[in-house]
Amino acid sequence: EIFTDLTPDDVVAEMMAGVSAGVVVVGHTHMQTDRGVGETRVVNAGSVGGPYEGRPGAFWALLGPDVDHRRTDYDVADLLERVGATDFPEPENYYRESLLEPSARADVAAFFENAARERR
């Protein structure tokens, strides 16, 4: 299932059918989210290696009694240099796109929602 801030509440509720009240942590879209749907709180921690937040950084969540979304800066240029020294295919293109110049959150959400609508 694809879940973004743009996903209608009734669609999210259907995704969460059978889930008892509480917190559900989801992923896949690489965007931090914290949203209540009925009695369920749906959280996406974000992404360290491919954030779609419109700016570089490691996006993650600290889970405890509450959910605390966080962002940590790191030296992306150093990472690119280190990855470039490996056998990772096309590291410069992959990491430049996803880490140095991350896509805007709204653009990615619209992309995922269009893909989800096509599957529904």
GROMACS .gro file of N, CA, C and O in nm:
model
  480
    1GLU      N    1   0.083  -0.119   0.000
    1GLU     CA    2   0.000   0.000   0.000
    1GLU      C    3   0.087   0.124   0.000
    1GLU      O    4   0.194   0.127   0.058
    2ILE      N    5   0.038   0.227  -0.066
    2ILE     CA    6   0.108   0.355  -0.067
    2ILE      C    7   0.028   0.453   0.019
    2ILE      O    8  -0.092   0.466   0.004
    3PHE      N    9   0.099   0.519   0.109
    3PHE     CA   10   0.036   0.610   0.203
    3PHE      C   11   0.115   0.740   0.204
    3PHE      O   12   0.236   0.740   0.222
    4THR      N   13   0.048   0.853   0.180
    4THR     CA   14   0.111   0.985   0.190
    4THR      C   15   0.017   1.078   0.265
    4THR      O   16  -0.096   1.040   0.300
    5ASP      N   17   0.060   1.200   0.283
    5ASP     CA   18  -0.027   1.301   0.345
    5ASP      C   19  -0.151   1.326   0.261
    5ASP      O   20  -0.252   1.375   0.312
    6LEU      N   21  -0.143   1.298   0.132
    6LEU     CA   22  -0.254   1.323   0.041
    6LEU      C   23  -0.356   1.209   0.034
    6LEU      O   24  -0.463   1.226  -0.022
    7THR      N   25  -0.322   1.094   0.090
    7THR     CA   26  -0.413   0.980   0.085
    7THR      C   27  -0.539   1.012   0.164
    7THR      O   28  -0.530   1.052   0.281
    8PRO      N   29  -0.655   0.998   0.102
    8PRO     CA   30  -0.780   1.029   0.173
    8PRO      C   31  -0.798   0.943   0.299
    8PRO      O   32  -0.756   0.827   0.303
    9ASP      N   33  -0.861   1.001   0.401
    9ASP     CA   34  -0.883   0.930   0.527
    9ASP      C   35  -0.953   0.796   0.508
    9ASP      O   36  -0.917   0.698   0.573
   10ASP      N   37  -1.054   0.790   0.419
   10ASP     CA   38  -1.126   0.664   0.403
   10ASP      C   39  -1.037   0.555   0.344
   10ASP      O   40  -1.050   0.437   0.379
   11VAL      N   41  -0.942   0.593   0.259
   11VAL     CA   42  -0.849   0.496   0.202
   11VAL      C   43  -0.752   0.447   0.309
   11VAL      O   44  -0.723   0.328   0.320
   12VAL      N   45  -0.702   0.540   0.392
   12VAL     CA   46  -0.612   0.501   0.500
   12VAL      C   47  -0.685   0.412   0.600
   12VAL      O   48  -0.632   0.312   0.646
   13ALA      N   49  -0.809   0.447   0.630
   13ALA     CA   50  -0.888   0.365   0.724
   13ALA      C   51  -0.903   0.223   0.670
   13ALA      O   52  -0.893   0.126   0.747
   14GLU      N   53  -0.924   0.210   0.541
   14GLU     CA   54  -0.934   0.076   0.481
   14GLU      C   55  -0.801   0.001   0.492
   14GLU      O   56  -0.798  -0.118   0.520
   15MET      N   57  -0.690   0.072   0.473
   15MET     CA   58  -0.558   0.010   0.489
   15MET      C   59  -0.537  -0.040   0.631
   15MET      O   60  -0.470  -0.141   0.653
   16MET      N   61  -0.592   0.033   0.726
   16MET     CA   62  -0.570   0.000   0.867
   16MET      C   63  -0.678  -0.092   0.924
   16MET      O   64  -0.678  -0.121   1.043
   17ALA      N   65  -0.769  -0.138   0.839
   17ALA     CA   66  -0.877  -0.228   0.885
   17ALA      C   67  -0.815  -0.348   0.956
   17ALA      O   68  -0.719  -0.408   0.909
   18GLY      N   69  -0.868  -0.379   1.070
   18GLY     CA   70  -0.819  -0.493   1.146
   18GLY      C   71  -0.705  -0.460   1.242
   18GLY      O   72  -0.662  -0.544   1.319
   19VAL      N   73  -0.657  -0.336   1.237
   19VAL     CA   74  -0.550  -0.293   1.327
   19VAL      C   75  -0.616  -0.235   1.451
   19VAL      O   76  -0.704  -0.151   1.440
   20SER      N   77  -0.575  -0.285   1.566
   20SER     CA   78  -0.631  -0.229   1.689
   20SER      C   79  -0.571  -0.091   1.712
   20SER      O   80  -0.469  -0.055   1.656
   21ALA      N   81  -0.639  -0.012   1.793
   21ALA     CA   82  -0.594   0.125   1.820
   21ALA      C   83  -0.448   0.123   1.864
   21ALA      O   84  -0.403   0.032   1.932
   22GLY      N   85  -0.375   0.221   1.823
   22GLY     CA   86  -0.234   0.232   1.861
   22GLY      C   87  -0.156   0.302   1.753
   22GLY      O   88  -0.210   0.380   1.675
   23VAL      N   89  -0.028   0.273   1.748
   23VAL     CA   90   0.063   0.336   1.651
   23VAL      C   91   0.107   0.233   1.549
   23VAL      O   92   0.149   0.123   1.585
   24VAL      N   93   0.098   0.269   1.422
   24VAL     CA   94   0.147   0.186   1.313
   24VAL      C   95   0.256   0.265   1.242
   24VAL      O   96   0.234   0.379   1.203
   25VAL      N   97   0.374   0.205   1.230
   25VAL     CA   98   0.485   0.270   1.160
   25VAL      C   99   0.492   0.211   1.020
   25VAL      O  100   0.500   0.090   1.004
   26VAL      N  101   0.486   0.299   0.920
   26VAL     CA  102   0.489   0.257   0.781
   26VAL      C  103   0.615   0.313   0.715
   26VAL      O  104   0.688   0.392   0.774
   27GLY      N  105   0.639   0.273   0.591
   27GLY     CA  106   0.755   0.321   0.519
   27GLY      C  107   0.722   0.337   0.372
   27GLY      O  108   0.610   0.368   0.336
   28HIS      N  109   0.819   0.313   0.290
   28HIS     CA  110   0.811   0.309   0.145
   28HIS      C  111   0.816   0.446   0.080
   28HIS      O  112   0.883   0.463  -0.020
   29THR      N  113   0.747   0.546   0.132
   29THR     CA  114   0.742   0.676   0.064
   29THR      C  115   0.856   0.769   0.105
   29THR      O  116   0.870   0.875   0.045
   30HIS      N  117   0.932   0.735   0.207
   30HIS     CA  118   1.050   0.811   0.248
   30HIS      C  119   1.016   0.952   0.297
   30HIS      O  120   1.102   1.040   0.296
   31MET      N  121   0.893   0.975   0.341
   31MET     CA  122   0.851   1.106   0.390
   31MET      C  123   0.798   1.095   0.532
   31MET      O  124   0.716   1.008   0.561
   32GLN      N  125   0.844   1.182   0.619
   32GLN     CA  126   0.796   1.180   0.757
   32GLN      C  127   0.648   1.217   0.762
   32GLN      O  128   0.607   1.316   0.700
   33THR      N  129   0.574   1.136   0.834
   33THR     CA  130   0.431   1.159   0.848
   33THR      C  131   0.388   1.120   0.988
   33THR      O  132   0.441   1.026   1.046
   34ASP      N  133   0.292   1.190   1.040
   34ASP     CA  134   0.229   1.156   1.168
   34ASP      C  135   0.083   1.196   1.154
   34ASP      O  136   0.050   1.314   1.151
   35ARG      N  137  -0.002   1.096   1.145
   35ARG     CA  138  -0.141   1.123   1.111
   35ARG      C  139  -0.235   1.030   1.187
   35ARG      O  140  -0.211   0.910   1.195
   36GLY      N  141  -0.341   1.087   1.240
   36GLY     CA  142  -0.443   1.007   1.306
   36GLY      C  143  -0.555   0.970   1.210
   36GLY      O  144  -0.602   1.056   1.135
   37VAL      N  145  -0.592   0.845   1.211
   37VAL     CA  146  -0.704   0.796   1.131
   37VAL      C  147  -0.787   0.708   1.224
   37VAL      O  148  -0.744   0.599   1.261
   38GLY      N  149  -0.903   0.759   1.261
   38GLY     CA  150  -0.982   0.687   1.362
   38GLY      C  151  -0.903   0.683   1.492
   38GLY      O  152  -0.851   0.784   1.538
   39GLU      N  153  -0.891   0.562   1.547
   39GLU     CA  154  -0.815   0.546   1.671
   39GLU      C  155  -0.671   0.504   1.647
   39GLU      O  156  -0.598   0.472   1.740
   40THR      N  157  -0.630   0.504   1.522
   40THR     CA  158  -0.495   0.461   1.487
   40THR      C  159  -0.409   0.581   1.449
   40THR      O  160  -0.452   0.669   1.375
   41ARG      N  161  -0.289   0.581   1.499
   41ARG     CA  162  -0.191   0.684   1.464
   41ARG      C  163  -0.094   0.620   1.364
   41ARG      O  164  -0.031   0.519   1.394
   42VAL      N  165  -0.084   0.678   1.245
   42VAL     CA  166   0.000   0.624   1.139
   42VAL      C  167   0.121   0.715   1.123
   42VAL      O  168   0.107   0.835   1.100
   43VAL      N  169   0.241   0.655   1.135
   43VAL     CA  170   0.366   0.729   1.137
   43VAL      C  171   0.460   0.673   1.032
   43VAL      O  172   0.473   0.552   1.018
   44ASN      N  173   0.525   0.762   0.957
   44ASN     CA  174   0.635   0.723   0.870
   44ASN      C  175   0.758   0.793   0.926
   44ASN      O  176   0.759   0.916   0.941
   45ALA      N  177   0.860   0.716   0.957
   45ALA     CA  178   0.981   0.772   1.019
   45ALA      C  179   1.062   0.858   0.924
   45ALA      O  180   1.135   0.946   0.967
   46GLY      N  181   1.047   0.836   0.793
   46GLY     CA  182   1.125   0.911   0.694
   46GLY      C  183   1.229   0.821   0.632
   46GLY      O  184   1.211   0.701   0.622
   47SER      N  185   1.342   0.880   0.591
   47SER     CA  186   1.447   0.804   0.526
   47SER      C  187   1.583   0.867   0.552
   47SER      O  188   1.598   0.988   0.547
   48VAL      N  189   1.680   0.782   0.577
   48VAL     CA  190   1.817   0.827   0.593
   48VAL      C  191   1.888   0.829   0.458
   48VAL      O  192   1.960   0.921   0.426
   49GLY      N  193   1.864   0.728   0.375
   49GLY     CA  194   1.939   0.712   0.251
   49GLY      C  195   1.871   0.762   0.126
   49GLY      O  196   1.927   0.753   0.017
   50GLY      N  197   1.752   0.815   0.136
   50GLY     CA  198   1.682   0.865   0.018
   50GLY      C  199   1.562   0.947   0.057
   50GLY      O  200   1.449   0.915   0.024
   51PRO      N  201   1.584   1.056   0.130
   51PRO     CA  202   1.470   1.135   0.179
   51PRO      C  203   1.400   1.212   0.068
   51PRO      O  204   1.464   1.261  -0.024
   52TYR      N  205   1.270   1.218   0.077
   52TYR     CA  206   1.190   1.301  -0.013
   52TYR      C  207   1.130   1.414   0.068
   52TYR      O  208   1.010   1.427   0.085
   53GLU      N  209   1.218   1.496   0.121
   53GLU     CA  210   1.175   1.607   0.206
   53GLU      C  211   1.215   1.742   0.148
   53GLU      O  212   1.200   1.844   0.211
   54GLY      N  213   1.273   1.741   0.027
   54GLY     CA  214   1.310   1.865  -0.037
   54GLY      C  215   1.440   1.927   0.011
   54GLY      O  216   1.479   2.034  -0.033
   55ARG      N  217   1.507   1.862   0.104
   55ARG     CA  218   1.635   1.910   0.154
   55ARG      C  219   1.717   1.791   0.203
   55ARG      O  220   1.659   1.689   0.244
   56PRO      N  221   1.848   1.802   0.199
   56PRO     CA  222   1.933   1.690   0.241
   56PRO      C  223   1.924   1.664   0.391
   56PRO      O  224   1.886   1.753   0.469
   57GLY      N  225   1.962   1.546   0.430
   57GLY     CA  226   1.968   1.509   0.571
   57GLY      C  227   1.915   1.370   0.593
   57GLY      O  228   1.856   1.309   0.503
   58ALA      N  229   1.940   1.319   0.711
   58ALA     CA  230   1.886   1.190   0.753
   58ALA      C  231   1.757   1.218   0.830
   58ALA      O  232   1.760   1.286   0.933
   59PHE      N  233   1.646   1.170   0.780
   59PHE     CA  234   1.516   1.192   0.844
   59PHE      C  235   1.475   1.062   0.912
   59PHE      O  236   1.469   0.957   0.848
   60TRP      N  237   1.445   1.070   1.041
   60TRP     CA  238   1.417   0.951   1.119
   60TRP      C  239   1.324   0.986   1.234
   60TRP      O  240   1.288   1.102   1.251
   61ALA      N  241   1.285   0.887   1.310
   61ALA     CA  242   1.195   0.911   1.423
   61ALA      C  243   1.244   0.837   1.546
   61ALA      O  244   1.293   0.724   1.537
   62LEU      N  245   1.230   0.902   1.658
   62LEU     CA  246   1.258   0.841   1.787
   62LEU      C  247   1.123   0.799   1.844
   62LEU      O  248   1.035   0.883   1.865
   63LEU      N  249   1.107   0.669   1.863
   63LEU     CA  250   0.980   0.617   1.915
   63LEU      C  251   0.996   0.586   2.062
   63LEU      O  252   1.092   0.522   2.105
   64GLY      N  253   0.901   0.630   2.140
   64GLY     CA  254   0.901   0.607   2.284
   64GLY      C  255   0.758   0.625   2.331
   64GLY      O  256   0.666   0.579   2.262
   65PRO      N  257   0.739   0.695   2.438
   65PRO     CA  258   0.601   0.721   2.477
   65PRO      C  259   0.529   0.805   2.373
   65PRO      O  260   0.409   0.806   2.364
   66ASP      N  261   0.607   0.879   2.291
   66ASP     CA  262   0.551   0.961   2.184
   66ASP      C  263   0.635   0.938   2.060
   66ASP      O  264   0.728   0.858   2.059
   67VAL      N  265   0.603   1.007   1.953
   67VAL     CA  266   0.680   1.000   1.829
   67VAL      C  267   0.749   1.134   1.811
   67VAL      O  268   0.685   1.239   1.813
   68ASP      N  269   0.880   1.130   1.796
   68ASP     CA  270   0.960   1.252   1.780
   68ASP      C  271   1.034   1.244   1.647
   68ASP      O  272   1.135   1.174   1.635
   69HIS      N  273   0.981   1.312   1.544
   69HIS     CA  274   1.048   1.314   1.414
   69HIS      C  275   1.175   1.399   1.425
   69HIS      O  276   1.173   1.507   1.484
   70ARG      N  277   1.282   1.347   1.366
   70ARG     CA  278   1.409   1.416   1.374
   70ARG      C  279   1.476   1.424   1.237
   70ARG      O  280   1.445   1.348   1.147
   71ARG      N  281   1.571   1.515   1.227
   71ARG     CA  282   1.654   1.531   1.108
   71ARG      C  283   1.797   1.552   1.154
   71ARG      O  284   1.822   1.632   1.244
   72THR      N  285   1.889   1.480   1.091
   72THR     CA  286   2.029   1.492   1.125
   72THR      C  287   2.107   1.530   0.999
   72THR      O  288   2.096   1.462   0.896
   73ASP      N  289   2.184   1.638   1.007
   73ASP     CA  290   2.272   1.675   0.896
   73ASP      C  291   2.392   1.581   0.894
   73ASP      O  292   2.434   1.530   0.998
   74TYR      N  293   2.446   1.557   0.776
   74TYR     CA  294   2.572   1.486   0.763
   74TYR      C  295   2.641   1.532   0.636
   74TYR      O  296   2.581   1.599   0.552
   75ASP      N  297   2.768   1.499   0.623
   75ASP     CA  298   2.850   1.544   0.512
   75ASP      C  299   2.819   1.460   0.388
   75ASP      O  300   2.878   1.354   0.368
   76VAL      N  301   2.729   1.508   0.305
   76VAL     CA  302   2.686   1.434   0.186
   76VAL      C  303   2.800   1.424   0.086
   76VAL      O  304   2.819   1.321   0.021
   77ALA      N  305   2.881   1.528   0.073
   77ALA     CA  306   2.994   1.524  -0.020
   77ALA      C  307   3.091   1.413   0.018
   77ALA      O  308   3.141   1.339  -0.068
   78ASP      N  309   3.117   1.397   0.147
   78ASP     CA  310   3.204   1.290   0.193
   78ASP      C  311   3.142   1.153   0.161
   78ASP      O  312   3.211   1.062   0.118
   79LEU      N  313   3.012   1.142   0.182
   79LEU     CA  314   2.943   1.016   0.150
   79LEU      C  315   2.958   0.984   0.001
   79LEU      O  316   2.988   0.872  -0.037
   80LEU      N  317   2.937   1.085  -0.084
   80LEU     CA  318   2.950   1.064  -0.229
   80LEU      C  319   3.091   1.015  -0.264
   80LEU      O  320   3.107   0.925  -0.347
   81GLU      N  321   3.189   1.072  -0.200
   81GLU     CA  322   3.328   1.030  -0.225
   81GLU      C  323   3.349   0.885  -0.183
   81GLU      O  324   3.408   0.805  -0.256
   82ARG      N  325   3.298   0.850  -0.067
   82ARG     CA  326   3.315   0.712  -0.017
   82ARG      C  327   3.239   0.611  -0.104
   82ARG      O  328   3.291   0.505  -0.134
   83VAL      N  329   3.118   0.645  -0.142
   83VAL     CA  330   3.040   0.554  -0.226
   83VAL      C  331   3.105   0.543  -0.363
   83VAL      O  332   3.108   0.435  -0.423
   84GLY      N  333   3.161   0.652  -0.413
   84GLY     CA  334   3.228   0.651  -0.543
   84GLY      C  335   3.346   0.556  -0.546
   84GLY      O  336   3.386   0.509  -0.653
   85ALA      N  337   3.402   0.526  -0.431
   85ALA     CA  338   3.516   0.434  -0.423
   85ALA      C  339   3.472   0.288  -0.414
   85ALA      O  340   3.556   0.199  -0.406
   86THR      N  341   3.342   0.263  -0.419
   86THR     CA  342   3.291   0.126  -0.412
   86THR      C  343   3.248   0.078  -0.550
   86THR      O  344   3.257   0.152  -0.648
   87ASP      N  345   3.196  -0.043  -0.555
   87ASP     CA  346   3.144  -0.099  -0.679
   87ASP      C  347   2.996  -0.069  -0.699
   87ASP      O  348   2.932  -0.125  -0.789
   88PHE      N  349   2.940   0.017  -0.616
   88PHE     CA  350   2.798   0.051  -0.629
   88PHE      C  351   2.774   0.111  -0.767
   88PHE      O  352   2.846   0.202  -0.808
   89PRO      N  353   2.676   0.058  -0.842
   89PRO     CA  354   2.655   0.108  -0.978
   89PRO      C  355   2.606   0.253  -0.980
   89PRO      O  356   2.513   0.288  -0.910
   90GLU      N  357   2.670   0.334  -1.060
   90GLU     CA  358   2.635   0.474  -1.080
   90GLU      C  359   2.613   0.550  -0.949
   90GLU      O  360   2.510   0.615  -0.930
   91PRO      N  361   2.707   0.543  -0.856
   91PRO     CA  362   2.685   0.608  -0.726
   91PRO      C  363   2.664   0.758  -0.737
   91PRO      O  364   2.583   0.815  -0.666
   92GLU      N  365   2.737   0.822  -0.827
   92GLU     CA  366   2.727   0.967  -0.838
   92GLU      C  367   2.585   1.010  -0.874
   92GLU      O  368   2.526   1.097  -0.810
   93ASN      N  369   2.528   0.947  -0.974
   93ASN     CA  370   2.393   0.984  -1.017
   93ASN      C  371   2.289   0.950  -0.912
   93ASN      O  372   2.202   1.030  -0.881
   94TYR      N  373   2.298   0.831  -0.856
   94TYR     CA  374   2.199   0.788  -0.757
   94TYR      C  375   2.201   0.879  -0.635
   94TYR      O  376   2.098   0.932  -0.595
   95TYR      N  377   2.315   0.897  -0.577
   95TYR     CA  378   2.322   0.975  -0.454
   95TYR      C  379   2.307   1.124  -0.478
   95TYR      O  380   2.255   1.195  -0.394
   96ARG      N  381   2.352   1.174  -0.590
   96ARG     CA  382   2.334   1.317  -0.618
   96ARG      C  383   2.185   1.349  -0.620
   96ARG      O  384   2.139   1.444  -0.560
   97GLU      N  385   2.110   1.264  -0.689
   97GLU     CA  386   1.966   1.287  -0.700
   97GLU      C  387   1.896   1.272  -0.567
   97GLU      O  388   1.816   1.355  -0.527
   98SER      N  389   1.926   1.165  -0.495
   98SER     CA  390   1.849   1.136  -0.374
   98SER      C  391   1.901   1.204  -0.248
   98SER      O  392   1.826   1.221  -0.153
   99LEU      N  393   2.028   1.243  -0.246
   99LEU     CA  394   2.083   1.301  -0.123
   99LEU      C  395   2.121   1.448  -0.135
   99LEU      O  396   2.094   1.526  -0.045
  100LEU      N  397   2.184   1.486  -0.243
  100LEU     CA  398   2.224   1.626  -0.258
  100LEU      C  399   2.108   1.714  -0.301
  100LEU      O  400   2.096   1.829  -0.258
  101GLU      N  401   2.023   1.659  -0.387
  101GLU     CA  402   1.912   1.736  -0.441
  101GLU      C  403   1.782   1.657  -0.427
  101GLU      O  404   1.720   1.619  -0.527
  102PRO      N  405   1.739   1.631  -0.305
  102PRO     CA  406   1.619   1.549  -0.285
  102PRO      C  407   1.496   1.613  -0.348
  102PRO      O  408   1.483   1.735  -0.350
  103SER      N  409   1.409   1.529  -0.398
  103SER     CA  410   1.285   1.577  -0.458
  103SER      C  411   1.198   1.645  -0.353
  103SER      O  412   1.204   1.613  -0.234
  104ALA      N  413   1.117   1.738  -0.398
  104ALA     CA  414   1.025   1.808  -0.309
  104ALA      C  415   0.917   1.713  -0.260
  104ALA      O  416   0.866   1.630  -0.335
  105ARG      N  417   0.885   1.725  -0.136
  105ARG     CA  418   0.786   1.640  -0.071
  105ARG      C  419   0.652   1.639  -0.146
  105ARG      O  420   0.595   1.534  -0.170
  106ALA      N  421   0.603   1.756  -0.184
  106ALA     CA  422   0.473   1.765  -0.253
  106ALA      C  423   0.477   1.694  -0.388
  106ALA      O  424   0.380   1.628  -0.426
  107ASP      N  425   0.588   1.706  -0.460
  107ASP     CA  426   0.600   1.639  -0.590
  107ASP      C  427   0.597   1.488  -0.576
  107ASP      O  428   0.532   1.417  -0.653
  108VAL      N  429   0.670   1.437  -0.476
  108VAL     CA  430   0.675   1.293  -0.455
  108VAL      C  431   0.540   1.240  -0.407
  108VAL      O  432   0.494   1.135  -0.451
  109ALA      N  433   0.476   1.314  -0.318
  109ALA     CA  434   0.344   1.272  -0.270
  109ALA      C  435   0.246   1.262  -0.386
  109ALA      O  436   0.171   1.165  -0.398
  110ALA      N  437   0.247   1.360  -0.475
  110ALA     CA  438   0.159   1.357  -0.591
  110ALA      C  439   0.192   1.238  -0.681
  110ALA      O  440   0.101   1.170  -0.731
  111PHE      N  441   0.320   1.210  -0.702
  111PHE     CA  442   0.361   1.095  -0.783
  111PHE      C  443   0.309   0.964  -0.723
  111PHE      O  444   0.249   0.882  -0.793
  112PHE      N  445   0.331   0.944  -0.593
  112PHE     CA  446   0.285   0.822  -0.527
  112PHE      C  447   0.133   0.810  -0.529
  112PHE      O  448   0.078   0.702  -0.548
  113GLU      N  449   0.064   0.921  -0.506
  113GLU     CA  450  -0.083   0.916  -0.507
  113GLU      C  451  -0.136   0.880  -0.645
  113GLU      O  452  -0.232   0.804  -0.657
  114ASN      N  453  -0.078   0.934  -0.750
  114ASN     CA  454  -0.120   0.899  -0.886
  114ASN      C  455  -0.098   0.750  -0.912
  114ASN      O  456  -0.184   0.683  -0.969
  115ALA      N  457   0.017   0.697  -0.869
  115ALA     CA  458   0.044   0.554  -0.886
  115ALA      C  459  -0.056   0.470  -0.807
  115ALA      O  460  -0.105   0.368  -0.856
  116ALA      N  461  -0.089   0.513  -0.687
  116ALA     CA  462  -0.184   0.439  -0.603
  116ALA      C  463  -0.324   0.440  -0.664
  116ALA      O  464  -0.393   0.338  -0.663
  117ARG      N  465  -0.366   0.553  -0.717
  117ARG     CA  466  -0.498   0.562  -0.781
  117ARG      C  467  -0.507   0.468  -0.900
  117ARG      O  468  -0.611   0.407  -0.925
  118GLU      N  469  -0.400   0.456  -0.975
  118GLU     CA  470  -0.400   0.367  -1.090
  118GLU      C  471  -0.417   0.220  -1.049
  118GLU      O  472  -0.473   0.141  -1.124
  119ARG      N  473  -0.369   0.185  -0.929
  119ARG     CA  474  -0.381   0.047  -0.880
  119ARG      C  475  -0.514   0.019  -0.812
  119ARG      O  476  -0.551  -0.096  -0.796
  120ARG      N  477  -0.581   0.123  -0.766
  120ARG     CA  478  -0.707   0.102  -0.692
  120ARG      C  479  -0.820   0.065  -0.785
  120ARG      O  480  -0.839   0.093  -0.891
   0.00000   0.00000   0.00000
